[in-house]
């Protein structure tokens, strides 16, 4: 029989705080390292060591966000029913998407666009022709909306297709099979869609297809983990073994970067195509992902499954920080752009100021009644 957990797992809230702070740091580093993505400004000097920082983060942190979102989805659906579940999802995810995309981002992008032009000319060229609404980092929210609709539709399937059996917590063999399956699917996808190539699936869904197998599979894994109570049952030793595997793979990524800088290793971090290097990196990345996702969930369950007044405040504001952090970080980067500091110092400064600043602003925003509509 399926198990329906009722007690809130506080460690997931604490883990989301850490992941959210890591997202802020990841974006704080964008102008100062060898990133393949677009950004409004770039530092003349780059710190090469930030390359593995980007790579390791991208290997697991959004996937872990999707797993946690998947884990929390069935409880919300069961508690509210399909109509109210979808309404609240559109309220909490859809409203910020519309407000940021149509009200916040246009003037910010215009201010950072460079050559002088009228605001309406900028909007016409960037937003209207061709029609391309900028959602920036809120692509995550748009994906969650689509996945919520998908979950609601899945729950409407005929009863004869519903599985009533209980699935035990995955052992090492099952985890390795998932890792290998994720590697194989990632290799196939990256033949045509290398890392950092974004497309609009179905014409509206901004997607880095290279990581889509990870995101979708971990969201589904989260829903299954909730139904069969895996997070409470997974063995501590098993979790710590995978944490060591994930950390080792991540540290080897840093060591590889140092070795490559000294011309000791070939370049195997390939962008895509049918290439042995893509196979190696896809497997390496999947190992980081699976190891850190399993390991961090168990680590936080065993050590941080409690809250005090401060950690509770942080967890209540993690979503608000995710919404607002990009604008805060970009303007901090603009503010120190001309200072005579090295790229790592600038990265550290933006991170150390940006993380507490975003949490502080979120605390005040949640006191305003209109914002409580989407930031409960």
Tab-separated table of C-alpha atoms in Angstrom:
chain	number	residue	atom	x	y	z
A	1	UNK	CA	0.000	0.000	0.000
A	2	UNK	CA	1.095	3.517	-0.695
A	3	UNK	CA	2.112	5.566	2.307
A	4	UNK	CA	0.914	9.138	2.721
A	5	UNK	CA	3.298	11.067	4.996
A	6	UNK	CA	1.633	13.761	7.066
A	7	UNK	CA	4.445	15.280	9.121
A	8	UNK	CA	6.323	18.119	7.422
A	9	UNK	CA	9.941	17.353	6.670
A	10	UNK	CA	11.648	20.447	8.050
A	11	UNK	CA	15.001	19.459	6.589
A	12	UNK	CA	13.599	20.069	3.097
A	13	UNK	CA	12.893	23.682	4.064
A	14	UNK	CA	16.439	24.047	5.375
A	15	UNK	CA	17.855	22.458	2.250
A	16	UNK	CA	15.894	24.879	0.061
A	17	UNK	CA	17.446	27.794	1.948
A	18	UNK	CA	20.927	26.493	1.152
A	19	UNK	CA	20.042	25.779	-2.483
A	20	UNK	CA	18.493	29.231	-2.880
A	21	UNK	CA	21.625	30.847	-1.462
A	22	UNK	CA	23.683	28.772	-3.898
A	23	UNK	CA	21.541	30.036	-6.788
A	24	UNK	CA	22.262	33.621	-5.673
A	25	UNK	CA	25.999	32.826	-5.532
A	26	UNK	CA	25.844	31.135	-8.941
A	27	UNK	CA	24.356	34.232	-10.539
A	28	UNK	CA	26.706	36.473	-8.559
A	29	UNK	CA	29.601	34.682	-10.269
A	30	UNK	CA	28.314	35.020	-13.841
A	31	UNK	CA	30.333	38.101	-14.923
A	32	UNK	CA	33.523	36.842	-13.317
A	33	UNK	CA	34.006	33.329	-14.682
A	34	UNK	CA	34.016	31.331	-17.946
A	35	UNK	CA	30.273	30.897	-18.332
A	36	UNK	CA	28.665	29.941	-21.620
A	37	UNK	CA	25.425	31.732	-20.855
A	38	UNK	CA	24.226	35.258	-21.575
A	39	UNK	CA	24.527	37.999	-18.954
A	40	UNK	CA	24.011	41.800	-18.983
A	41	UNK	CA	27.662	42.590	-18.132
A	42	UNK	CA	31.015	40.848	-17.989
A	43	UNK	CA	34.200	41.611	-16.111
A	44	UNK	CA	37.320	42.192	-18.265
A	45	UNK	CA	39.209	39.580	-16.230
A	46	UNK	CA	37.747	36.151	-15.514
A	47	UNK	CA	38.583	33.658	-12.763
A	48	UNK	CA	39.006	30.265	-14.415
A	49	UNK	CA	38.310	28.429	-11.139
A	50	UNK	CA	34.688	29.590	-11.389
A	51	UNK	CA	34.315	27.262	-14.381
A	52	UNK	CA	33.978	24.124	-12.220
A	53	UNK	CA	31.857	26.127	-9.782
A	54	UNK	CA	29.336	26.668	-12.598
A	55	UNK	CA	29.645	23.092	-13.837
A	56	UNK	CA	29.149	21.432	-10.441
A	57	UNK	CA	26.233	23.692	-9.569
A	58	UNK	CA	24.519	23.040	-12.896
A	59	UNK	CA	25.045	19.313	-12.416
A	60	UNK	CA	22.749	19.077	-9.413
A	61	UNK	CA	21.178	22.139	-7.807
A	62	UNK	CA	18.220	22.759	-10.129
A	63	UNK	CA	17.629	19.027	-10.362
A	64	UNK	CA	17.431	18.870	-6.572
A	65	UNK	CA	15.005	21.804	-6.612
A	66	UNK	CA	12.818	19.828	-9.027
A	67	UNK	CA	13.001	16.729	-6.807
A	68	UNK	CA	11.864	18.730	-3.764
A	69	UNK	CA	9.085	20.368	-5.801
A	70	UNK	CA	7.983	16.929	-6.985
A	71	UNK	CA	8.008	15.606	-3.431
A	72	UNK	CA	5.752	18.429	-2.226
A	73	UNK	CA	3.332	18.221	-5.161
A	74	UNK	CA	1.252	15.104	-4.286
A	75	UNK	CA	0.521	16.344	-0.749
A	76	UNK	CA	-0.732	19.682	-2.077
A	77	UNK	CA	-2.831	17.927	-4.718
A	78	UNK	CA	-4.345	15.451	-2.224
A	79	UNK	CA	-5.098	18.186	0.283
A	80	UNK	CA	-6.661	20.703	-2.099
A	81	UNK	CA	-8.090	18.665	-4.949
A	82	UNK	CA	-7.341	19.284	-8.638
A	83	UNK	CA	-9.081	22.625	-9.147
A	84	UNK	CA	-7.834	24.396	-6.035
A	85	UNK	CA	-4.396	22.824	-6.446
A	86	UNK	CA	-4.019	24.295	-9.926
A	87	UNK	CA	-5.497	27.643	-8.880
A	88	UNK	CA	-3.001	28.058	-6.053
A	89	UNK	CA	-0.151	26.976	-8.344
A	90	UNK	CA	-1.154	29.613	-10.898
A	91	UNK	CA	-1.467	32.139	-8.083
A	92	UNK	CA	1.952	31.494	-6.560
A	93	UNK	CA	3.836	30.781	-9.771
A	94	UNK	CA	1.870	32.460	-12.534
A	95	UNK	CA	1.396	35.893	-10.969
A	96	UNK	CA	5.133	36.435	-10.306
A	97	UNK	CA	5.866	35.250	-13.843
A	98	UNK	CA	3.505	37.812	-15.360
A	99	UNK	CA	4.583	40.673	-13.077
A	100	UNK	CA	8.321	40.147	-13.506
A	101	UNK	CA	8.132	39.434	-17.237
A	102	UNK	CA	5.902	42.377	-18.140
A	103	UNK	CA	6.613	44.938	-15.404
A	104	UNK	CA	10.015	44.338	-13.769
A	105	UNK	CA	12.297	42.927	-16.462
A	106	UNK	CA	11.549	45.347	-19.357
A	107	UNK	CA	12.848	48.534	-17.659
A	108	UNK	CA	15.794	46.641	-16.140
A	109	UNK	CA	16.801	45.189	-19.504
A	110	UNK	CA	16.321	48.585	-21.142
A	111	UNK	CA	18.569	50.236	-18.572
A	112	UNK	CA	21.271	47.622	-19.150
A	113	UNK	CA	20.849	47.378	-22.934
A	114	UNK	CA	23.749	49.656	-23.849
A	115	UNK	CA	23.275	51.914	-26.907
A	116	UNK	CA	20.739	54.712	-26.328
A	117	UNK	CA	17.332	54.114	-27.836
A	118	UNK	CA	13.800	54.892	-26.809
A	119	UNK	CA	12.144	52.545	-24.368
A	120	UNK	CA	9.326	51.818	-26.818
A	121	UNK	CA	11.798	51.027	-29.615
A	122	UNK	CA	13.581	48.638	-27.264
A	123	UNK	CA	10.313	46.935	-26.312
A	124	UNK	CA	9.268	46.680	-29.955
A	125	UNK	CA	12.558	45.054	-31.011
A	126	UNK	CA	13.136	42.812	-28.017
A	127	UNK	CA	9.669	41.911	-26.724
A	128	UNK	CA	7.266	42.292	-29.622
A	129	UNK	CA	9.038	41.591	-32.916
A	130	UNK	CA	9.682	38.739	-32.658
A	131	UNK	CA	7.419	38.007	-29.685
A	132	UNK	CA	9.809	36.903	-26.940
A	133	UNK	CA	8.709	37.529	-23.380
A	134	UNK	CA	11.777	37.444	-21.122
A	135	UNK	CA	11.293	35.277	-18.038
A	136	UNK	CA	15.024	35.027	-17.125
A	137	UNK	CA	15.547	32.817	-14.062
A	138	UNK	CA	11.798	32.373	-13.642
A	139	UNK	CA	11.871	29.671	-16.310
A	140	UNK	CA	11.875	27.382	-13.273
A	141	UNK	CA	8.432	28.650	-12.253
A	142	UNK	CA	7.075	28.153	-15.756
A	143	UNK	CA	8.343	24.569	-15.759
A	144	UNK	CA	6.747	23.950	-12.364
A	145	UNK	CA	3.436	25.210	-13.722
A	146	UNK	CA	3.633	22.804	-16.643
A	147	UNK	CA	4.627	19.919	-14.358
A	148	UNK	CA	1.759	20.761	-11.976
A	149	UNK	CA	-0.709	20.569	-14.849
A	150	UNK	CA	0.897	17.310	-15.936
A	151	UNK	CA	0.568	15.881	-12.422
A	152	UNK	CA	-3.092	16.917	-12.218
A	153	UNK	CA	-3.804	15.254	-15.571
A	154	UNK	CA	-1.929	12.128	-14.492
A	155	UNK	CA	-4.101	11.882	-11.398
A	156	UNK	CA	-7.191	11.736	-13.617
A	157	UNK	CA	-6.129	8.453	-15.217
A	158	UNK	CA	-8.573	5.534	-14.853
A	159	UNK	CA	-8.309	3.604	-11.606
A	160	UNK	CA	-7.401	0.382	-13.396
A	161	UNK	CA	-4.120	2.017	-14.410
A	162	UNK	CA	-3.228	3.079	-10.878
A	163	UNK	CA	-0.491	1.136	-9.136
A	164	UNK	CA	-1.389	-0.010	-5.630
A	165	UNK	CA	1.775	-1.934	-4.844
A	166	UNK	CA	4.388	-0.573	-2.476
A	167	UNK	CA	7.809	0.199	-3.892
A	168	UNK	CA	10.712	-0.220	-1.461
A	169	UNK	CA	13.381	2.411	-1.049
A	170	UNK	CA	15.812	2.147	-3.982
A	171	UNK	CA	18.991	0.256	-3.182
A	172	UNK	CA	22.420	0.913	-4.623
A	173	UNK	CA	21.584	-1.127	-7.721
A	174	UNK	CA	18.445	0.858	-8.510
A	175	UNK	CA	20.289	4.151	-7.967
A	176	UNK	CA	23.085	3.053	-10.299
A	177	UNK	CA	20.513	2.041	-12.931
A	178	UNK	CA	18.950	5.498	-12.698
A	179	UNK	CA	22.393	7.085	-12.988
A	180	UNK	CA	23.171	5.035	-16.099
A	181	UNK	CA	19.764	5.748	-17.620
A	182	UNK	CA	20.161	9.474	-16.970
A	183	UNK	CA	23.620	9.348	-18.544
A	184	UNK	CA	22.378	7.607	-21.676
A	185	UNK	CA	19.402	9.902	-22.176
A	186	UNK	CA	21.561	12.971	-21.561
A	187	UNK	CA	24.085	11.817	-24.167
A	188	UNK	CA	21.319	11.377	-26.742
A	189	UNK	CA	19.770	14.765	-26.013
A	190	UNK	CA	23.114	16.573	-26.182
A	191	UNK	CA	23.822	15.315	-29.676
A	192	UNK	CA	21.516	18.095	-30.833
A	193	UNK	CA	21.270	20.348	-27.759
A	194	UNK	CA	24.603	21.116	-26.062
A	195	UNK	CA	24.880	22.753	-22.655
A	196	UNK	CA	23.751	26.398	-22.532
A	197	UNK	CA	21.653	26.177	-25.708
A	198	UNK	CA	18.182	27.380	-24.782
A	199	UNK	CA	15.066	26.820	-26.875
A	200	UNK	CA	11.378	27.521	-26.388
A	201	UNK	CA	9.647	24.170	-26.256
A	202	UNK	CA	6.143	24.316	-27.720
A	203	UNK	CA	6.849	27.953	-28.500
A	204	UNK	CA	6.564	29.209	-24.906
A	205	UNK	CA	8.630	27.095	-22.482
A	206	UNK	CA	12.258	28.321	-22.128
A	207	UNK	CA	14.336	25.185	-21.730
A	208	UNK	CA	17.972	24.196	-21.612
A	209	UNK	CA	17.272	20.836	-23.212
A	210	UNK	CA	20.680	19.472	-22.201
A	211	UNK	CA	19.472	19.252	-18.591
A	212	UNK	CA	15.813	18.445	-19.263
A	213	UNK	CA	16.160	14.660	-18.664
A	214	UNK	CA	17.521	15.430	-15.202
A	215	UNK	CA	14.803	17.935	-14.336
A	216	UNK	CA	11.830	15.868	-15.496
A	217	UNK	CA	13.080	12.577	-14.068
A	218	UNK	CA	13.893	14.079	-10.661
A	219	UNK	CA	10.505	15.809	-10.448
A	220	UNK	CA	8.839	12.448	-11.129
A	221	UNK	CA	11.190	10.738	-8.664
A	222	UNK	CA	10.132	13.293	-6.045
A	223	UNK	CA	6.448	12.474	-6.494
A	224	UNK	CA	7.182	8.758	-6.212
A	225	UNK	CA	9.395	9.305	-3.163
A	226	UNK	CA	6.496	11.055	-1.435
A	227	UNK	CA	3.964	8.343	-2.268
A	228	UNK	CA	6.164	5.585	-0.886
A	229	UNK	CA	7.800	7.497	1.961
A	230	UNK	CA	11.347	7.066	0.688
A	231	UNK	CA	12.874	10.120	2.341
A	232	UNK	CA	12.045	8.862	5.815
A	233	UNK	CA	13.166	5.318	5.100
A	234	UNK	CA	16.364	5.657	3.102
A	235	UNK	CA	19.267	4.235	5.077
A	236	UNK	CA	21.701	6.747	6.577
A	237	UNK	CA	24.770	4.770	5.560
A	238	UNK	CA	23.525	4.458	2.000
A	239	UNK	CA	22.926	8.190	1.841
A	240	UNK	CA	26.378	9.042	3.158
A	241	UNK	CA	28.006	6.653	0.678
A	242	UNK	CA	26.330	8.518	-2.184
A	243	UNK	CA	27.255	11.849	-0.629
A	244	UNK	CA	30.914	10.786	-0.689
A	245	UNK	CA	30.533	9.652	-4.306
A	246	UNK	CA	28.959	12.964	-5.301
A	247	UNK	CA	31.505	15.080	-3.432
A	248	UNK	CA	34.381	13.066	-4.884
A	249	UNK	CA	33.057	13.531	-8.429
A	250	UNK	CA	32.601	17.266	-7.770
A	251	UNK	CA	36.116	17.655	-6.349
A	252	UNK	CA	37.542	15.765	-9.318
A	253	UNK	CA	35.829	18.327	-11.549
A	254	UNK	CA	37.790	21.080	-9.773
A	255	UNK	CA	40.997	19.033	-10.014
A	256	UNK	CA	40.372	18.478	-13.715
A	257	UNK	CA	40.027	22.228	-14.266
A	258	UNK	CA	43.347	22.860	-12.513
A	259	UNK	CA	45.016	20.096	-14.526
A	260	UNK	CA	43.647	21.428	-17.792
A	261	UNK	CA	44.956	24.905	-16.978
A	262	UNK	CA	48.394	23.337	-16.638
A	263	UNK	CA	47.885	21.401	-19.911
A	264	UNK	CA	47.980	18.077	-18.075
A	265	UNK	CA	44.591	16.833	-19.245
A	266	UNK	CA	42.699	16.875	-22.553
A	267	UNK	CA	39.532	18.919	-22.896
A	268	UNK	CA	36.699	16.475	-22.232
A	269	UNK	CA	34.037	18.965	-21.199
A	270	UNK	CA	32.434	18.912	-24.615
A	271	UNK	CA	29.484	20.999	-25.678
A	272	UNK	CA	27.556	18.325	-27.516
A	273	UNK	CA	27.413	16.175	-30.624
A	274	UNK	CA	28.140	12.472	-30.917
A	275	UNK	CA	31.469	12.543	-29.146
A	276	UNK	CA	33.165	10.356	-26.546
A	277	UNK	CA	33.877	13.464	-24.496
A	278	UNK	CA	30.155	14.181	-24.258
A	279	UNK	CA	29.618	10.616	-22.997
A	280	UNK	CA	32.316	11.057	-20.341
A	281	UNK	CA	30.982	14.394	-19.141
A	282	UNK	CA	27.347	13.246	-19.182
A	283	UNK	CA	28.255	10.316	-16.927
A	284	UNK	CA	30.451	12.482	-14.728
A	285	UNK	CA	27.707	15.068	-14.375
A	286	UNK	CA	25.078	12.390	-13.638
A	287	UNK	CA	27.331	11.007	-10.887
A	288	UNK	CA	27.618	14.446	-9.293
A	289	UNK	CA	23.862	14.880	-9.603
A	290	UNK	CA	22.788	11.539	-8.155
A	291	UNK	CA	25.465	11.489	-5.462
A	292	UNK	CA	24.750	14.988	-4.173
A	293	UNK	CA	20.967	14.726	-4.481
A	294	UNK	CA	20.774	11.481	-2.496
A	295	UNK	CA	23.558	12.476	-0.132
A	296	UNK	CA	22.355	15.988	0.715
A	297	UNK	CA	18.803	14.802	1.346
A	298	UNK	CA	20.082	12.242	3.874
A	299	UNK	CA	22.653	14.627	5.369
A	300	UNK	CA	20.040	17.303	6.031
A	301	UNK	CA	17.563	14.725	7.342
A	302	UNK	CA	20.119	13.459	9.841
A	303	UNK	CA	21.613	16.792	10.928
A	304	UNK	CA	19.193	19.643	10.102
A	305	UNK	CA	15.703	18.268	10.585
A	306	UNK	CA	14.833	21.037	13.060
A	307	UNK	CA	14.377	24.789	13.028
A	308	UNK	CA	14.791	27.726	15.343
A	309	UNK	CA	13.384	31.216	14.869
A	310	UNK	CA	16.135	32.265	12.470
A	311	UNK	CA	16.094	29.178	10.240
A	312	UNK	CA	12.292	29.258	10.131
A	313	UNK	CA	12.444	32.896	8.991
A	314	UNK	CA	14.956	31.995	6.294
A	315	UNK	CA	12.868	29.083	5.013
A	316	UNK	CA	9.741	31.256	4.838
A	317	UNK	CA	11.638	33.708	2.631
A	318	UNK	CA	13.538	31.323	0.343
A	319	UNK	CA	10.922	31.585	-2.412
A	320	UNK	CA	10.863	35.378	-2.191
A	321	UNK	CA	14.650	35.435	-2.487
A	322	UNK	CA	14.501	33.265	-5.584
A	323	UNK	CA	12.030	35.683	-7.185
A	324	UNK	CA	13.889	38.926	-6.525
A	325	UNK	CA	17.560	37.965	-6.367
A	326	UNK	CA	18.475	38.369	-10.031
A	327	UNK	CA	17.705	42.098	-10.161
A	328	UNK	CA	19.508	42.673	-6.845
A	329	UNK	CA	22.581	40.745	-7.961
A	330	UNK	CA	22.838	42.441	-11.354
A	331	UNK	CA	22.714	45.932	-9.849
A	332	UNK	CA	25.310	44.993	-7.234
A	333	UNK	CA	27.517	43.830	-10.107
A	334	UNK	CA	26.914	47.129	-11.916
A	335	UNK	CA	27.750	49.079	-8.747
A	336	UNK	CA	31.221	47.508	-8.397
A	337	UNK	CA	31.970	47.109	-12.115
A	338	UNK	CA	34.642	49.832	-12.154
A	339	UNK	CA	36.291	49.042	-8.834
A	340	UNK	CA	39.934	47.842	-8.996
A	341	UNK	CA	39.178	44.409	-7.576
A	342	UNK	CA	39.935	40.982	-8.981
A	343	UNK	CA	37.107	38.807	-10.295
A	344	UNK	CA	37.090	36.459	-7.281
A	345	UNK	CA	36.920	39.392	-4.863
A	346	UNK	CA	34.036	40.885	-6.828
A	347	UNK	CA	32.260	37.539	-6.818
A	348	UNK	CA	32.740	37.217	-3.059
A	349	UNK	CA	31.566	40.762	-2.440
A	350	UNK	CA	28.404	40.405	-4.518
A	351	UNK	CA	27.606	37.084	-2.834
A	352	UNK	CA	28.269	38.262	0.725
A	353	UNK	CA	26.143	41.362	0.226
A	354	UNK	CA	23.567	39.837	-2.106
A	355	UNK	CA	22.440	36.830	-0.053
A	356	UNK	CA	21.564	38.700	3.206
A	357	UNK	CA	20.229	41.675	1.206
A	358	UNK	CA	17.787	39.470	-0.717
A	359	UNK	CA	16.573	37.707	2.432
A	360	UNK	CA	16.108	41.065	4.171
A	361	UNK	CA	14.120	42.528	1.285
A	362	UNK	CA	11.967	39.399	1.123
A	363	UNK	CA	11.175	39.699	4.842
A	364	UNK	CA	9.863	43.232	4.302
A	365	UNK	CA	7.963	42.306	1.123
A	366	UNK	CA	6.124	39.542	2.966
A	367	UNK	CA	4.802	42.131	5.409
A	368	UNK	CA	2.979	43.933	2.574
A	369	UNK	CA	-0.501	42.415	2.155
A	370	UNK	CA	-0.455	42.421	-1.660
A	371	UNK	CA	2.775	40.421	-1.720
A	372	UNK	CA	1.453	37.889	0.777
A	373	UNK	CA	-0.871	36.770	-2.020
A	374	UNK	CA	2.069	35.027	-3.662
A	375	UNK	CA	4.522	34.965	-0.712
A	376	UNK	CA	2.534	33.326	2.108
